[in-house]
Short mmCIF file of C-alpha atoms and ligand atoms in Angstrom, two decimals:
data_model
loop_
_atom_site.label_atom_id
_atom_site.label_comp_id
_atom_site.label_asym_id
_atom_site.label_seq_id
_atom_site.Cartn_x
_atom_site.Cartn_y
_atom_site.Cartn_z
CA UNK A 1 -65.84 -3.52 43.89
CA UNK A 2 -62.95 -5.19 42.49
CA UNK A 3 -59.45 -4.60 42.49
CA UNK A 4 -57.01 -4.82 39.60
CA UNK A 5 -53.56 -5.24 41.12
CA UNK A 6 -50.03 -5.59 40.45
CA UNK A 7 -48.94 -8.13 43.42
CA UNK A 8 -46.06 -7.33 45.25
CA UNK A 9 -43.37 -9.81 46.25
CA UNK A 10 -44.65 -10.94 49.40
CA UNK A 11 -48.15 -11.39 47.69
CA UNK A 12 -46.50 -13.58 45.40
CA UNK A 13 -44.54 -15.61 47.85
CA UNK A 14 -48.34 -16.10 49.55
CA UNK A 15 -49.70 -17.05 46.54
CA UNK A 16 -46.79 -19.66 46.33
CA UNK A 17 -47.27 -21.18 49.71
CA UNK A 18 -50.97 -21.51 49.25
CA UNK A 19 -50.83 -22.85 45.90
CA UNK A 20 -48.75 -25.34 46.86
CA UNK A 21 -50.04 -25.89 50.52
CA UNK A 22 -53.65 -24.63 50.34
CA UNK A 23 -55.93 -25.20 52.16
CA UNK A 24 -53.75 -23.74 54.86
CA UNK A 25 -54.46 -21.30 57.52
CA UNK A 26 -53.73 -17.52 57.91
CA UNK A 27 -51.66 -18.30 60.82
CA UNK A 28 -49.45 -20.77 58.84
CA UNK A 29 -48.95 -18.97 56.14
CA UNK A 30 -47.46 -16.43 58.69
CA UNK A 31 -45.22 -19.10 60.43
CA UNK A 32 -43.51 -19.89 56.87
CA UNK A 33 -42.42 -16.46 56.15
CA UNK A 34 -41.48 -15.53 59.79
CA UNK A 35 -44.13 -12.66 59.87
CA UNK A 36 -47.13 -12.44 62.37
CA UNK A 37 -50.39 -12.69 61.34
CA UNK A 38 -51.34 -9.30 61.88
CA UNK A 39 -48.62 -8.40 59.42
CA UNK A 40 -50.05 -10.56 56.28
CA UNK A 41 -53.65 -9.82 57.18
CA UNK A 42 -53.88 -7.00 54.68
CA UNK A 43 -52.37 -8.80 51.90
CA UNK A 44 -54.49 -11.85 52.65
CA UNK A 45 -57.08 -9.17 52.19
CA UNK A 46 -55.78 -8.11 48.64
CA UNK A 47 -55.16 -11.22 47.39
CA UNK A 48 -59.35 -12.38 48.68
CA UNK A 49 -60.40 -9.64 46.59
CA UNK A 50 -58.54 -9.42 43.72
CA UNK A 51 -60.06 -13.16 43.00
CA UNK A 52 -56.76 -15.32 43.47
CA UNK A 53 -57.59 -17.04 47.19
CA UNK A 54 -60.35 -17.66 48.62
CA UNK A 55 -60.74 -18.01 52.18
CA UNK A 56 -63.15 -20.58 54.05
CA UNK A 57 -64.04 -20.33 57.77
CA UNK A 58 -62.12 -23.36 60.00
CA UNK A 59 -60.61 -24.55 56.50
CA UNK A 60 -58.40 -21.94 55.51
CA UNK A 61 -57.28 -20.44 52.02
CA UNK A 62 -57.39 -22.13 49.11
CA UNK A 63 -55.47 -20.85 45.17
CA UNK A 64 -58.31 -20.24 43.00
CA UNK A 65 -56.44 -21.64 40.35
CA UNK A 66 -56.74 -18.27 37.85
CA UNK A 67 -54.06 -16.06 36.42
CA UNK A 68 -54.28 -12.72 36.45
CA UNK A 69 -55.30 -12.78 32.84
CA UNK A 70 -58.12 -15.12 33.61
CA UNK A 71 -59.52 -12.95 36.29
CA UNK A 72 -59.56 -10.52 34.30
CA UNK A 73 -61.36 -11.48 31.14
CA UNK A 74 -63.90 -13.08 34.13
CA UNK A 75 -64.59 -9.34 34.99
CA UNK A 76 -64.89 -8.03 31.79
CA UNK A 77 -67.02 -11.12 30.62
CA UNK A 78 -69.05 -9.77 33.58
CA UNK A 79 -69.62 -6.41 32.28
CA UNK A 80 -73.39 -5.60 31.48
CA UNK A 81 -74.43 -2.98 29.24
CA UNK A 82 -77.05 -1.61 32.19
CA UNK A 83 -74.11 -0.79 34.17
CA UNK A 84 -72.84 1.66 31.55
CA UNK A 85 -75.05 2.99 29.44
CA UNK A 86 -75.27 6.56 28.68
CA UNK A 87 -79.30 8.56 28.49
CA UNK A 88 -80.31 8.41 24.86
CA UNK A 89 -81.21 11.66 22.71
CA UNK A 90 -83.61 11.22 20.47
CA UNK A 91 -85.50 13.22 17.88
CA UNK A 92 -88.76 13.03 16.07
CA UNK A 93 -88.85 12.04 12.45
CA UNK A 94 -90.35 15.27 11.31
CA UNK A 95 -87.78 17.20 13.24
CA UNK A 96 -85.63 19.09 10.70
CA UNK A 97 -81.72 18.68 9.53
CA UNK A 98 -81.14 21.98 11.14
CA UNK A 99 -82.63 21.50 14.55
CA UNK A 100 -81.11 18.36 14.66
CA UNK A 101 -77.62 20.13 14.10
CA UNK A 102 -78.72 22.18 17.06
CA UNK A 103 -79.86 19.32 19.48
CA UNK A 104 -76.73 17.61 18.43
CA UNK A 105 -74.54 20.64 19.63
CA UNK A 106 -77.21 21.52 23.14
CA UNK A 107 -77.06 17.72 24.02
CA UNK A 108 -73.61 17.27 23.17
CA UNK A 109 -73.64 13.98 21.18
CA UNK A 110 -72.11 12.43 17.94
CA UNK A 111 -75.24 10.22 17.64
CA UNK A 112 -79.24 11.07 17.72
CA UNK A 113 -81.61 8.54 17.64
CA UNK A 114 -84.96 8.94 15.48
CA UNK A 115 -88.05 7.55 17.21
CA UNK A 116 -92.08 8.12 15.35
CA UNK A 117 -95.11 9.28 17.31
CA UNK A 118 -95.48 6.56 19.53
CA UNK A 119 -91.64 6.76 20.85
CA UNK A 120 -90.47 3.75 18.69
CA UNK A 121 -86.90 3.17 17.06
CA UNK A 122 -87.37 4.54 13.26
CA UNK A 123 -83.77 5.39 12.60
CA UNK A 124 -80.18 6.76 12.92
CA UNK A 125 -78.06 10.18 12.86
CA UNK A 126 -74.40 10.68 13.04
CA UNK A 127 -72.52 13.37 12.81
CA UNK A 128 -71.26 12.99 9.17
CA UNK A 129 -75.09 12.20 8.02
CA UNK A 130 -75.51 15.92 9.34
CA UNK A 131 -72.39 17.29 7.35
CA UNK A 132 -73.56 15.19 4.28
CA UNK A 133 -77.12 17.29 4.19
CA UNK A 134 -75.18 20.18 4.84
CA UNK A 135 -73.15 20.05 1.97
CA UNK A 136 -75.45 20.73 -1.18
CA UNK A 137 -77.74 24.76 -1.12
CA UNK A 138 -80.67 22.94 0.12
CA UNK A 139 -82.82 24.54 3.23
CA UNK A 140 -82.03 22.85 6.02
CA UNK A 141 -84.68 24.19 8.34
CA UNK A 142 -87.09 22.41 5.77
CA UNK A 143 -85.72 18.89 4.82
CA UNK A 144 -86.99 16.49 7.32
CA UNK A 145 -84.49 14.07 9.41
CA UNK A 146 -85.98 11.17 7.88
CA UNK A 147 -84.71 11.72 4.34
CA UNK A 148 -81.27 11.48 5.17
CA UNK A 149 -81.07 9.07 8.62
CA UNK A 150 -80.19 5.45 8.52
CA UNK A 151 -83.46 3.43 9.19
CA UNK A 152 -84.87 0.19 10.14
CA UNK A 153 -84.08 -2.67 9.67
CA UNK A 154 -80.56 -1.64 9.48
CA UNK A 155 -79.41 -0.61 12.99
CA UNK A 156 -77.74 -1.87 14.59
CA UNK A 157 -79.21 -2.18 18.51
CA UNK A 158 -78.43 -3.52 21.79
CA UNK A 159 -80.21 -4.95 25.13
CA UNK A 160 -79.93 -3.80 28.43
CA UNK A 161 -78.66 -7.16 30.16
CA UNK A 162 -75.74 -7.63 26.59
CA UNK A 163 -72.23 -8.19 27.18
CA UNK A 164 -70.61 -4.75 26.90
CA UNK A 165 -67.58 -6.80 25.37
CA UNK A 166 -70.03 -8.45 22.28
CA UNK A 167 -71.42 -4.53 22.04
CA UNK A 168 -67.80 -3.24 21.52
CA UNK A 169 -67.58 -5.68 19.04
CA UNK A 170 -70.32 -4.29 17.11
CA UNK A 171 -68.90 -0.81 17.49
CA UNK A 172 -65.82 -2.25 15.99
CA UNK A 173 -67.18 -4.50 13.14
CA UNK A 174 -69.95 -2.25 12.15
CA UNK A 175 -67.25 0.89 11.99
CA UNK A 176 -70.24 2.88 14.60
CA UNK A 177 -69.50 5.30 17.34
CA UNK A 178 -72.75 4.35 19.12
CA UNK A 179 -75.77 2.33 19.23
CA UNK A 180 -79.02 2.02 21.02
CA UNK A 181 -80.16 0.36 23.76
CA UNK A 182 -83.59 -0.88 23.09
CA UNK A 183 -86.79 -2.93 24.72
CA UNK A 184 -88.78 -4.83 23.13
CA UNK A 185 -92.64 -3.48 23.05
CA UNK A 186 -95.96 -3.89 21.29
CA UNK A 187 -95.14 -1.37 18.65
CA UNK A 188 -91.27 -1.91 17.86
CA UNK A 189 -88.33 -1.05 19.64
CA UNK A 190 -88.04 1.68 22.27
CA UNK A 191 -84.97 3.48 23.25
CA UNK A 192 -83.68 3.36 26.74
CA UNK A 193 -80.18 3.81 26.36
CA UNK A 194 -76.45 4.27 24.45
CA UNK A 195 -73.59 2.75 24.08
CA UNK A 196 -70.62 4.39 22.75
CA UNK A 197 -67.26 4.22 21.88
CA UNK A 198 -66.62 6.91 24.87
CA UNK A 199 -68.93 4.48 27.41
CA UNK A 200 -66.38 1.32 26.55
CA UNK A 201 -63.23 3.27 26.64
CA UNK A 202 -64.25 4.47 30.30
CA UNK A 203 -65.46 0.66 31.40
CA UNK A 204 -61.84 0.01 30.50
CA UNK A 205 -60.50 2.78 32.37
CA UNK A 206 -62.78 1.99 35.70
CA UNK A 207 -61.04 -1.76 34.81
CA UNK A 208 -57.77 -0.54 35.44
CA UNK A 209 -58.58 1.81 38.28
CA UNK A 210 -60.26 -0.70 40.12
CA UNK A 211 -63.93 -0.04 40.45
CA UNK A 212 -65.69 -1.33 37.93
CA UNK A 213 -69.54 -2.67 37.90
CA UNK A 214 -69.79 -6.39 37.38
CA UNK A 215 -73.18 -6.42 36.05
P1 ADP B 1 -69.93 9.36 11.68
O1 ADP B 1 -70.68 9.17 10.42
O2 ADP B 1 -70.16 10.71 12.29
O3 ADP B 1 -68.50 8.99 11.60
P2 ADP B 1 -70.81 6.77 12.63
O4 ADP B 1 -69.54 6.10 12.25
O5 ADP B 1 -71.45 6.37 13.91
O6 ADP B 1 -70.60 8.32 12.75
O7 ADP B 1 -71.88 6.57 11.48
C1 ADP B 1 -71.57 6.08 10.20
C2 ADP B 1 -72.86 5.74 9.46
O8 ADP B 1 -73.50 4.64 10.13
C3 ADP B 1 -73.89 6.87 9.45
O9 ADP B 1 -74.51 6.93 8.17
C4 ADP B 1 -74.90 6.50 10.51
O10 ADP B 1 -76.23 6.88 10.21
C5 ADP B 1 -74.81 4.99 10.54
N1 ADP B 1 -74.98 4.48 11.92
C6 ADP B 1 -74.58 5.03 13.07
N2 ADP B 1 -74.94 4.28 14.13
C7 ADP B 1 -75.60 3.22 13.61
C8 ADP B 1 -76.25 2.07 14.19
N3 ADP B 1 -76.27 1.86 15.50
N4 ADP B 1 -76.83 1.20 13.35
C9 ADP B 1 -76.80 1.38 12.01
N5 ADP B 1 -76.23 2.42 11.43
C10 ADP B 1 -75.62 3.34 12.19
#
């Protein structure tokens, strides 16, 4: 667990003495701002875990030498798409537009992912591709989801040990809500997760709350 903190201004006074005086002990940092020891030990605490000082038996504490900007973008750097990805829902490429409208609603999801008999990758469906099908008088229960999905080669896919930060990147530059999260096998691709806009936007929130995954 990590914390995200705003430091308060004996935390920064700390931070001053050790940056300037580090590595210095616990009990002298005490002596220089006429508190005891006991007093500072839970902002020596804070200030361990939050990434600024870091603490060495017999030696002392010692400034990291990162901002608060730097630790950050170190945690988010650290951010694996494992740690967040959602279960995928997938559909069969002979399943029809209409019960794909319906798994869409049961599942609750703005993106299905098309696999073929042997549970590999084939294609794509958003929401809109839905609406689009749904538009003209044709039957829905009988036009198959692989007229109308987006297929290989042109989805865009993820691995399970990817940056989450490079993912939201493709969310961004490929104007996507979601994407798969795909192995490698014999056949093709297989799907074992997704990542969506909704998964990013709450790895920012646990960011700013404080307990975020680093993996
Ligand atoms: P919507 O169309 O509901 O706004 P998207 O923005 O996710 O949802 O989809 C836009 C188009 O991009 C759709 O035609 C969809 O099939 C396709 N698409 C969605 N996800 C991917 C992906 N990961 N790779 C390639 N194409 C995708």
């Amino acid at each position: 667990m990590v914390r995200k903190i705003e430091l308060n201004k004996r935390q920064e006074k700390i931070l001053q003495i050790v940056k300037e005086n580090g590595p210095i002990t616990g009990e002298s940092i005490a002596d220089q701002l006429n508190l005891t020891r006991a007093t500072l030990r839970p902002d020596l605490a804070i200030l361990t875990m939050a990434g600024y000082l870091d603490a060495r038996p017999r030696v002392g504490y010692f400034y990291t030498g990162q901002s608060g900007g730097q630790l950050l973008s170190g945690k988010i750097k650290k951010m694996k798409v494992k740690s967040h990805m959602s279960i995928p829902v997938v559909v069969s490429e002979n399943t029809s537009v209409y019960d794909a409208i319906v798994t869409m609603f049961l599942e609750d999801v703005g993106t299905l992912f098309v696999v073929d008999e042997s549970s590999i990758l084939v294609g794509v469906l958003s929401r809109k591709d839905l609406l689009r099908a749904s538009l003209g008088k044709q039957e829905l229960a009988s036009i198959p989801v692989n007229i109308i999905m987006t297929r290989m080669p042109n989805i865009t896919m993820c691995e399970k040990d990817d940056l989450l930060i490079d993912v939201a990147k493709k969310l961004i530059d490929k104007q996507i809500d979601a994407l798969p999260v795909v192995r490698l096998s014999d056949d093709g691709y297989e799907v074992i997760g997704r990542i969506t806009k909704t998964n990013t936007t709450k790895a920012l929130v646990a960011l700013a709350s404080e307990d975020v995954i680093l993996e």
